[in-house]
Coordinates of N, CA, C and O in Angstrom, one line a residue:
M1 N 43.1 111.4 89.2 CA 43.1 111.9 90.7 C 41.7 111.6 91.3 O 40.8 112.0 90.9
G2 N 41.7 110.7 92.3 CA 40.6 110.1 92.7 C 39.7 111.1 93.7 O 40.4 111.9 94.5
N3 N 38.4 111.6 93.7 CA 37.8 112.3 94.4 C 37.5 111.7 95.7 O 37.1 110.7 95.8
T4 N 37.9 112.4 96.8 CA 37.4 111.8 98.2 C 36.0 112.6 98.5 O 35.5 113.2 97.8
D5 N 35.5 111.9 99.5 CA 34.2 112.3 99.6 C 34.1 113.9 99.7 O 33.1 114.4 99.7
Q6 N 34.8 114.5 100.6 CA 34.8 115.8 101.0 C 35.3 116.8 99.7 O 35.5 118.1 100.2
S7 N 35.7 116.2 98.9 CA 36.2 117.1 97.6 C 35.5 117.2 96.7 O 34.6 116.4 96.0
A8 N 35.2 118.5 95.9 CA 34.4 118.8 95.1 C 35.1 119.1 93.8 O 36.2 119.9 93.7
R9 N 34.7 118.7 92.6 CA 35.3 119.2 91.2 C 34.5 120.3 90.7 O 33.6 120.2 90.7
V10 N 35.5 121.1 90.7 CA 35.1 122.6 90.2 C 35.7 123.2 88.8 O 37.0 122.8 88.7
Y11 N 35.2 123.5 88.1 CA 35.3 124.3 86.8 C 35.2 126.1 87.1 O 34.4 126.4 87.5
L12 N 36.8 126.3 86.7 CA 36.8 127.8 86.9 C 36.8 128.5 85.4 O 37.8 127.9 84.8
S13 N 36.4 129.4 85.3 CA 36.9 130.2 84.0 C 38.0 131.4 84.4 O 37.5 132.1 85.5
L14 N 39.0 131.7 83.4 CA 40.0 132.7 83.9 C 39.8 133.4 82.5 O 39.6 132.9 81.6
G15 N 39.8 134.8 82.5 CA 40.0 135.5 81.5 C 40.8 136.9 82.1 O 40.9 137.1 83.2
S16 N 41.6 137.6 81.0 CA 42.3 138.8 81.4 C 42.5 139.4 79.9 O 42.4 138.7 78.6
N17 N 42.5 140.8 79.9 CA 42.6 141.7 78.7 C 43.4 142.8 79.0 O 43.8 143.8 78.4
I18 N 44.3 142.7 80.4 CA 45.2 143.8 80.6 C 46.6 142.6 80.9 O 46.5 142.1 81.9
D19 N 47.5 143.3 80.1 CA 48.7 142.3 80.6 C 48.4 141.0 80.6 O 48.7 140.2 81.4
R20 N 47.8 140.4 79.8 CA 46.8 139.3 79.8 C 47.8 138.2 79.9 O 47.6 137.2 81.0
E21 N 49.1 138.0 78.9 CA 49.7 136.5 79.3 C 50.4 136.8 80.6 O 50.5 135.7 81.2
H22 N 50.6 137.9 81.5 CA 51.4 137.6 82.4 C 50.2 137.1 83.5 O 50.5 136.6 84.5
N23 N 49.2 138.1 83.3 CA 48.2 138.1 84.3 C 47.4 136.2 84.5 O 47.3 135.8 85.4
I24 N 47.4 135.7 83.4 CA 47.0 134.5 83.0 C 48.0 133.7 83.6 O 47.7 132.4 84.5
R25 N 49.2 133.5 83.4 CA 50.2 132.7 83.7 C 50.5 133.1 85.4 O 50.3 131.8 86.1
S26 N 50.6 134.2 86.1 CA 50.5 134.6 87.2 C 49.2 133.8 88.2 O 49.3 133.3 89.1
G27 N 47.8 133.8 87.5 CA 46.6 133.2 88.2 C 46.7 132.0 88.3 O 46.5 131.2 88.9
L28 N 47.4 131.1 87.3 CA 47.6 129.9 87.1 C 48.6 129.3 88.3 O 48.4 128.6 89.0
Q29 N 49.6 130.2 88.4 CA 50.6 129.8 89.5 C 49.7 130.0 90.9 O 50.0 129.0 91.8
A30 N 48.8 131.0 90.8 CA 48.2 131.3 92.3 C 47.1 130.0 92.5 O 47.0 129.4 93.7
L31 N 46.6 129.5 91.4 CA 45.7 128.6 91.8 C 46.3 127.2 91.9 O 46.1 126.1 92.9
V32 N 47.6 126.9 91.4 CA 48.3 125.6 91.8 C 49.0 125.7 93.1 O 48.7 124.8 94.0
A33 N 49.2 127.0 93.6 CA 49.6 127.0 95.0 C 48.7 126.8 96.2 O 48.6 126.4 97.2
A34 N 47.5 127.1 95.4 CA 46.1 127.0 96.6 C 45.3 125.7 96.5 O 45.5 125.2 97.4
F35 N 45.4 125.1 95.2 CA 45.0 123.7 95.0 C 45.7 122.6 94.8 O 45.1 121.7 94.2
G36 N 46.8 122.7 94.4 CA 47.5 121.8 93.7 C 47.2 121.4 92.3 O 47.3 122.5 91.5
E37 N 47.4 120.5 91.7 CA 47.4 120.1 90.3 C 46.1 120.5 89.8 O 45.0 120.4 90.2
L38 N 46.3 120.9 88.6 CA 45.2 121.7 87.8 C 44.8 120.9 86.4 O 45.9 120.3 85.9
A39 N 43.7 120.9 86.0 CA 43.5 120.2 84.8 C 43.1 121.9 84.2 O 42.3 122.6 84.4
V40 N 43.8 122.1 82.9 CA 43.9 123.2 82.1 C 43.5 122.8 80.8 O 44.2 122.3 79.9
S41 N 42.8 123.9 80.3 CA 42.4 124.0 78.7 C 43.3 124.7 78.1 O 44.2 125.6 78.5
P42 N 43.5 124.8 76.8 CA 43.9 125.7 75.9 C 43.4 127.1 76.1 O 42.3 127.3 76.5
V43 N 44.3 128.0 75.9 CA 44.0 129.3 75.8 C 43.4 129.8 74.7 O 43.9 129.4 74.0
Y44 N 42.3 130.5 75.1 CA 41.9 131.2 73.6 C 41.4 132.5 73.7 O 41.6 133.3 74.8
E45 N 41.8 133.2 72.2 CA 41.7 134.7 72.3 C 40.2 135.0 71.9 O 39.7 134.4 70.6
S46 N 39.5 135.9 72.3 CA 38.4 136.4 72.1 C 38.2 138.0 72.2 O 38.7 138.6 72.8
E47 N 37.4 138.4 71.0 CA 37.2 140.0 71.1 C 36.5 140.3 72.7 O 35.6 139.6 73.0
A48 N 36.5 141.5 73.1 CA 36.0 142.0 74.3 C 34.2 141.8 74.0 O 33.9 142.4 72.6
V49 N 33.4 141.6 74.9 CA 32.1 141.5 74.4 C 31.3 142.4 75.7 O 31.6 142.8 76.7
G50 N 30.5 143.5 74.8 CA 29.8 144.4 75.6 C 30.7 145.9 75.8 O 30.0 146.6 76.2
F51 N 31.9 145.8 75.2 CA 32.5 147.2 75.3 C 33.6 147.4 74.4 O 34.0 146.1 74.0
A52 N 34.3 148.4 74.0 CA 35.4 148.5 73.6 C 36.7 148.2 74.3 O 37.0 149.0 75.0
G53 N 37.4 147.2 73.8 CA 38.5 147.0 74.8 C 39.7 145.8 74.0 O 39.1 145.4 73.0
D54 N 40.4 145.5 74.3 CA 41.6 145.0 74.0 C 40.9 143.4 74.1 O 40.4 143.1 74.8
A55 N 41.6 142.7 72.9 CA 40.9 141.0 73.4 C 41.3 140.5 74.4 O 42.6 140.8 75.4
F56 N 40.6 139.4 74.7 CA 40.6 138.5 76.1 C 41.5 137.5 75.7 O 41.5 136.7 75.0
Y57 N 42.2 137.0 76.6 CA 42.7 135.4 76.7 C 41.6 134.8 78.0 O 41.4 135.4 78.9
N58 N 41.0 133.7 77.3 CA 40.2 133.1 78.2 C 40.6 131.5 78.5 O 41.2 130.8 77.3
L59 N 40.4 131.0 79.4 CA 40.7 129.4 79.5 C 39.9 128.9 80.9 O 39.3 129.7 81.5
V60 N 39.5 127.4 80.8 CA 38.9 126.8 81.8 C 39.9 126.0 82.4 O 40.6 125.5 82.0
V61 N 39.7 126.0 83.8 CA 40.7 125.4 84.6 C 39.6 124.4 85.5 O 38.8 124.5 86.2
G62 N 40.2 123.4 85.7 CA 39.4 122.2 86.9 C 40.5 122.0 87.9 O 41.5 121.9 88.0
I63 N 39.8 122.2 88.9 CA 40.6 121.9 90.5 C 39.5 120.8 91.3 O 38.0 120.6 90.9
D64 N 40.0 120.1 92.2 CA 39.5 119.7 93.3 C 39.5 120.4 94.5 O 40.8 120.8 94.8
T65 N 38.7 120.6 95.2 CA 38.8 121.3 96.5 C 37.7 121.0 97.5 O 36.7 120.3 97.3
A66 N 38.2 120.8 98.9 CA 37.1 120.5 100.0 C 36.4 122.1 100.4 O 35.7 122.0 101.2
L67 N 36.9 123.2 99.9 CA 36.4 124.5 100.4 C 34.7 124.7 99.9 O 34.3 123.9 99.0
S68 N 33.9 125.1 100.8 CA 32.6 125.6 100.4 C 32.6 126.4 99.3 O 33.9 126.9 98.9
V69 N 31.6 126.5 98.5 CA 31.5 127.5 97.5 C 31.8 128.8 97.9 O 32.5 129.8 97.3
G70 N 31.2 129.1 98.9 CA 31.6 130.5 99.4 C 33.1 130.9 100.1 O 33.7 131.8 99.7
E71 N 33.5 129.9 100.6 CA 35.0 129.9 101.1 C 35.8 130.0 99.6 O 36.9 130.9 99.6
L72 N 35.5 129.1 98.7 CA 36.1 129.2 97.3 C 36.1 130.7 96.7 O 37.1 131.4 96.3
A73 N 34.8 131.0 96.6 CA 34.7 132.4 96.2 C 35.5 133.4 96.8 O 36.1 134.0 96.0
A74 N 35.7 133.4 98.0 CA 36.6 134.7 98.7 C 37.9 134.2 98.3 O 38.5 135.1 98.3
V75 N 38.5 132.9 98.3 CA 39.7 133.0 97.9 C 40.1 133.6 96.4 O 41.2 134.0 96.0
L76 N 39.1 133.2 95.6 CA 39.0 133.7 94.0 C 39.3 135.2 93.9 O 39.6 135.8 93.3
R77 N 38.3 135.8 94.9 CA 38.4 137.1 94.8 C 39.7 137.7 95.4 O 40.0 139.0 94.9
D78 N 40.4 137.1 96.6 CA 41.3 137.7 96.9 C 42.5 137.5 95.7 O 43.4 138.4 95.7
M79 N 42.6 136.3 94.9 CA 43.5 136.3 93.8 C 43.3 137.2 92.8 O 44.4 137.9 92.3
E80 N 41.6 137.7 92.3 CA 41.7 138.7 91.6 C 42.2 139.9 92.2 O 43.1 141.0 91.6
K81 N 41.8 140.3 93.4 CA 42.7 141.3 94.2 C 44.1 141.6 93.9 O 44.7 142.6 94.0
D82 N 44.8 140.7 94.2 CA 46.4 140.3 94.3 C 46.7 140.8 92.9 O 47.9 141.2 92.7
H83 N 45.9 140.7 91.9 CA 46.1 140.8 90.3 C 45.8 142.0 90.1 O 45.6 142.5 88.5
G84 N 45.4 142.7 90.8 CA 44.9 144.4 90.4 C 43.6 144.6 90.1 O 43.3 145.6 89.8
R85 N 42.8 143.4 90.5 CA 41.5 143.6 89.9 C 40.8 144.7 90.9 O 40.6 144.3 92.1
V86 N 39.7 145.6 90.4 CA 39.0 146.5 91.2 C 37.6 146.0 91.0 O 37.1 146.2 89.9
R87 N 36.6 145.5 92.4 CA 35.4 145.2 92.2 C 34.7 146.6 92.3 O 35.3 147.5 92.7
G88 N 33.6 146.2 91.6 CA 32.5 147.5 91.7 C 32.5 148.2 90.2 O 31.9 148.9 90.0
E89 N 33.7 147.6 89.6 CA 33.6 148.5 88.0 C 32.4 148.0 87.0 O 31.7 146.8 87.8
K90 N 32.1 148.4 86.1 CA 31.2 148.0 85.2 C 31.3 146.6 85.0 O 32.3 145.9 84.8
K91 N 30.0 145.8 84.7 CA 29.9 144.7 84.2 C 30.9 144.2 83.2 O 31.7 143.3 83.0
F92 N 30.7 145.3 82.1 CA 31.7 144.8 80.9 C 32.3 145.8 81.1 O 32.7 147.3 80.6
S93 N 34.0 145.4 81.3 CA 34.9 146.2 81.2 C 36.3 145.5 81.0 O 36.4 144.3 81.4
S94 N 37.4 146.4 81.2 CA 38.7 145.6 81.2 C 39.1 144.8 82.2 O 38.7 145.2 83.3
R95 N 39.6 143.6 82.2 CA 40.0 143.1 83.6 C 41.3 142.6 83.8 O 42.1 142.2 82.6
T96 N 42.3 142.8 84.7 CA 43.6 142.3 84.7 C 43.4 140.8 84.5 O 44.1 139.7 84.2
L97 N 42.5 140.2 85.8 CA 42.2 138.5 85.9 C 40.9 138.8 86.6 O 40.4 139.0 87.5
D98 N 39.9 137.9 86.0 CA 38.4 137.5 86.3 C 38.7 135.8 86.5 O 39.1 135.2 85.7
I99 N 38.4 135.5 87.6 CA 38.1 134.1 87.7 C 36.7 133.5 88.3 O 36.3 134.1 89.4
D100 N 36.1 132.9 87.6 CA 34.6 132.7 88.0 C 34.3 131.2 88.4 O 35.0 130.5 87.4
I101 N 33.5 130.9 89.2 CA 33.3 129.5 89.3 C 32.1 129.3 88.3 O 30.9 129.6 88.4
L102 N 32.1 128.2 87.5 CA 31.3 127.8 86.3 C 30.7 126.7 87.1 O 29.4 126.9 87.0
T103 N 31.0 125.7 87.5 CA 30.5 124.3 88.2 C 31.0 124.2 89.5 O 32.2 124.2 89.5
Y104 N 29.9 123.7 90.5 CA 30.7 123.3 91.4 C 30.2 122.0 91.6 O 28.9 121.7 92.2
D105 N 30.6 120.7 91.4 CA 30.1 119.4 91.1 C 28.8 119.5 90.3 O 28.8 120.3 89.3
D106 N 27.5 119.2 90.8 CA 26.5 119.3 90.2 C 25.7 119.7 90.8 O 24.3 120.2 90.8
L107 N 26.1 120.9 91.7 CA 25.2 122.1 92.5 C 24.5 122.8 91.6 O 24.9 123.5 90.6
T108 N 23.0 123.4 91.9 CA 22.6 124.1 90.9 C 21.8 125.1 91.8 O 21.5 125.2 93.5
G109 N 21.7 126.8 91.6 CA 20.8 127.5 92.2 C 21.7 128.6 93.0 O 23.2 128.6 92.7
D110 N 21.4 129.5 94.0 CA 22.1 130.5 94.6 C 22.9 129.8 95.9 O 22.2 129.5 96.7
I111 N 24.2 129.3 95.9 CA 24.9 129.0 96.6 C 26.0 130.1 97.4 O 26.5 130.5 96.6
D112 N 25.9 130.5 98.8 CA 26.6 131.3 99.1 C 27.0 132.6 98.3 O 27.9 133.2 98.4
G113 N 25.9 133.0 97.7 CA 25.8 133.9 97.1 C 26.4 133.9 95.9 O 26.5 135.0 94.8
V114 N 26.9 132.7 95.0 CA 27.2 132.3 93.8 C 26.1 131.4 93.2 O 25.6 130.7 93.4
Q115 N 25.7 132.0 91.9 CA 24.7 131.2 91.3 C 25.4 130.1 90.1 O 26.3 130.6 89.7
L116 N 25.2 129.1 90.6 CA 25.3 127.6 89.9 C 24.7 126.9 89.1 O 23.2 127.2 89.6
P117 N 24.7 126.3 87.8 CA 25.9 126.8 87.3 C 26.0 128.2 86.5 O 24.8 128.7 86.6
R118 N 27.1 128.7 86.6 CA 27.2 130.2 85.6 C 26.4 130.1 84.3 O 27.0 129.3 83.6
D119 N 25.8 131.2 84.4 CA 24.8 131.3 83.0 C 25.9 131.4 81.8 O 25.4 131.1 80.7
E120 N 27.1 132.0 81.8 CA 27.9 132.2 80.7 C 28.4 131.1 80.1 O 28.5 131.3 78.9
I121 N 28.1 129.9 81.0 CA 28.4 128.6 79.9 C 27.9 128.3 78.7 O 28.1 128.2 77.9
L122 N 26.5 129.0 78.9 CA 25.6 128.7 77.6 C 25.5 129.9 76.8 O 24.9 130.1 75.7
K123 N 26.3 131.1 77.5 CA 26.0 132.3 76.3 C 27.2 132.5 75.5 O 27.1 133.1 74.8
H124 N 28.4 132.0 75.9 CA 29.8 132.4 75.4 C 30.9 131.3 74.8 O 30.8 130.3 75.7
A125 N 31.0 131.4 73.8 CA 32.2 130.2 73.3 C 33.3 130.3 73.8 O 33.8 129.1 74.4
F126 N 33.6 131.4 74.5 CA 35.0 131.4 75.1 C 35.0 130.8 76.6 O 35.9 130.5 77.2
V127 N 33.6 130.2 76.8 CA 33.6 129.5 78.0 C 33.3 128.2 77.6 O 33.9 127.6 78.6
L128 N 32.2 127.9 77.1 CA 31.8 126.5 76.8 C 32.7 125.7 76.0 O 33.5 124.6 76.1
K129 N 33.7 126.5 74.9 CA 34.6 125.6 74.4 C 35.8 125.2 75.2 O 36.1 123.9 75.1
P130 N 36.4 126.0 76.0 CA 37.5 125.5 76.8 C 37.2 124.5 77.6 O 37.7 123.5 78.4
L131 N 35.7 124.7 78.3 CA 35.1 123.5 79.3 C 35.0 122.1 78.4 O 34.9 121.2 79.0
V132 N 34.5 122.4 77.1 CA 34.5 121.1 76.3 C 35.8 120.4 76.2 O 35.8 119.0 76.2
D133 N 36.9 121.2 75.8 CA 38.2 120.8 76.1 C 38.6 120.0 77.2 O 39.2 118.8 77.1
L134 N 38.1 120.3 78.5 CA 38.6 120.0 79.5 C 37.6 118.6 79.9 O 38.0 117.4 80.4
A135 N 36.2 118.5 79.9 CA 35.2 118.1 80.2 C 34.0 117.6 79.3 O 33.0 117.9 79.5
P136 N 34.7 117.1 77.9 CA 33.5 117.0 76.9 C 32.1 116.3 77.4 O 30.8 116.8 77.1
D137 N 32.2 115.2 78.1 CA 31.4 114.4 78.5 C 30.7 114.8 79.8 O 29.5 113.9 80.2
A138 N 31.3 115.6 80.8 CA 30.6 115.9 81.9 C 29.1 116.4 81.4 O 28.7 117.0 80.3
I139 N 28.0 116.5 82.3 CA 27.1 116.9 82.1 C 26.4 118.2 82.9 O 26.8 118.4 84.1
H140 N 26.0 119.2 82.1 CA 25.6 120.5 82.7 C 24.4 120.2 83.6 O 23.5 119.8 83.1
P141 N 24.7 120.6 85.0 CA 23.6 120.2 86.1 C 22.2 120.9 85.6 O 21.3 120.1 86.3
E142 N 22.1 121.6 84.7 CA 20.5 122.1 84.7 C 20.0 121.8 83.4 O 18.8 121.3 83.4
T143 N 20.8 121.3 82.3 CA 20.0 121.0 80.9 C 20.3 119.7 80.9 O 19.2 119.2 79.9
G144 N 21.2 118.9 81.3 CA 21.0 117.6 81.7 C 21.9 117.1 80.3 O 22.0 116.0 79.8
K145 N 22.5 117.9 79.6 CA 23.3 117.5 78.2 C 24.5 117.6 78.7 O 25.1 118.4 79.5
S146 N 25.7 116.7 78.0 CA 26.9 117.3 78.1 C 27.5 118.4 77.4 O 26.7 119.0 76.3
Y147 N 28.6 118.7 77.7 CA 28.9 120.1 77.2 C 29.2 120.0 75.7 O 29.3 121.0 75.1
R148 N 29.6 119.0 75.2 CA 30.1 118.4 73.7 C 28.8 118.7 73.4 O 28.6 119.4 72.2
Q149 N 27.7 118.4 73.5 CA 26.2 118.0 72.9 C 25.7 119.8 73.2 O 25.5 120.4 72.0
L150 N 26.0 120.5 74.0 CA 25.8 122.0 73.9 C 26.5 122.6 73.1 O 25.9 123.4 72.6
L151 N 27.6 122.4 72.9 CA 28.5 123.3 72.0 C 27.9 122.8 70.3 O 28.1 123.9 69.8
E152 N 28.0 121.6 70.1 CA 27.2 121.1 69.1 C 26.1 122.0 68.4 O 25.7 122.3 67.5
K153 N 25.3 122.0 69.5 CA 23.8 122.9 69.4 C 24.1 124.3 69.3 O 23.1 125.1 68.9
A154 N 25.2 125.0 70.0 CA 25.1 126.2 70.1 C 25.4 127.1 68.8 O 26.0 126.4 67.8
D155 N 24.7 128.3 68.8 CA 25.0 129.2 67.9 C 25.6 130.4 68.2 O 24.9 131.1 68.7
F156 N 26.7 130.6 68.4 CA 27.4 131.8 69.2 C 27.9 132.7 67.9 O 28.5 132.4 67.0
A157 N 27.1 133.9 68.1 CA 27.4 135.1 67.0 C 28.9 135.4 67.5 O 29.6 135.0 68.3
G158 N 29.4 136.1 66.5 CA 30.8 137.0 66.8 C 32.0 136.1 66.2 O 31.5 135.1 65.6
P159 N 33.1 136.3 66.0 CA 34.3 136.0 65.6 C 34.9 134.6 66.4 O 34.4 134.4 67.5
A160 N 35.3 133.7 65.4 CA 35.9 132.4 65.8 C 37.0 132.9 67.0 O 37.6 133.9 67.1
L161 N 37.0 131.8 67.7 CA 38.0 131.7 68.8 C 39.4 131.4 68.3 O 39.6 130.5 67.7
L162 N 40.7 132.1 68.8 CA 41.8 131.7 68.3 C 42.6 130.9 69.6 O 42.7 131.6 70.5
V163 N 43.0 129.7 69.2 CA 44.0 129.1 70.2 C 45.6 130.0 70.3 O 45.9 130.0 69.1
V164 N 45.7 130.0 71.6 CA 46.8 131.1 72.0 C 47.8 130.3 72.4 O 47.4 129.3 73.4
E165 N 49.3 129.8 72.1 CA 50.2 129.6 73.0 C 50.8 130.5 73.9 O 51.5 131.5 73.1
L166 N 50.8 129.9 75.1 CA 51.6 131.4 75.6 C 52.8 130.8 75.7 O 53.4 129.5 76.0
E167 N 54.2 131.7 75.6 CA 55.5 131.4 75.4 C 55.9 130.8 76.8 O 55.4 131.2 77.9
A168 N 57.0 129.7 76.8 CA 57.1 129.0 78.1 C 57.8 129.9 79.0 O 58.5 130.9 78.2

């Protein structure tokens, strides 16, 4: 898929721990409807971080878009809302569908109110591992290291991630 001049390569993280198979599948369908072909990582199951709750399904999706960061963030917020996500809840809480912009090309800093690249890439295996599955040799815009190098050096506490097969 060749990038045109006005198209950015964006990586998104998706997570859900409420009716998670339905919400992840539905979220992917919404992304396909909005952006066309997706690059999709395996789905990982991980324990809730920071609160007692059901385990999450997490994955990373790659899209190409001509939307600005702010426009894209608004589209993703609408998708979350369509899936019953209530904004303003506690930072660590259950989620029907959470879609976050991880990277937007190699932009860094606060862009349209979105902090890029998202700091969770370096904090959580459930973000970095599926990103490595999709783009192992892509370079993290702040560290200058590839995602594969970052994963090799990472020391994530907690239980291992399990790959989950969503039923067809």
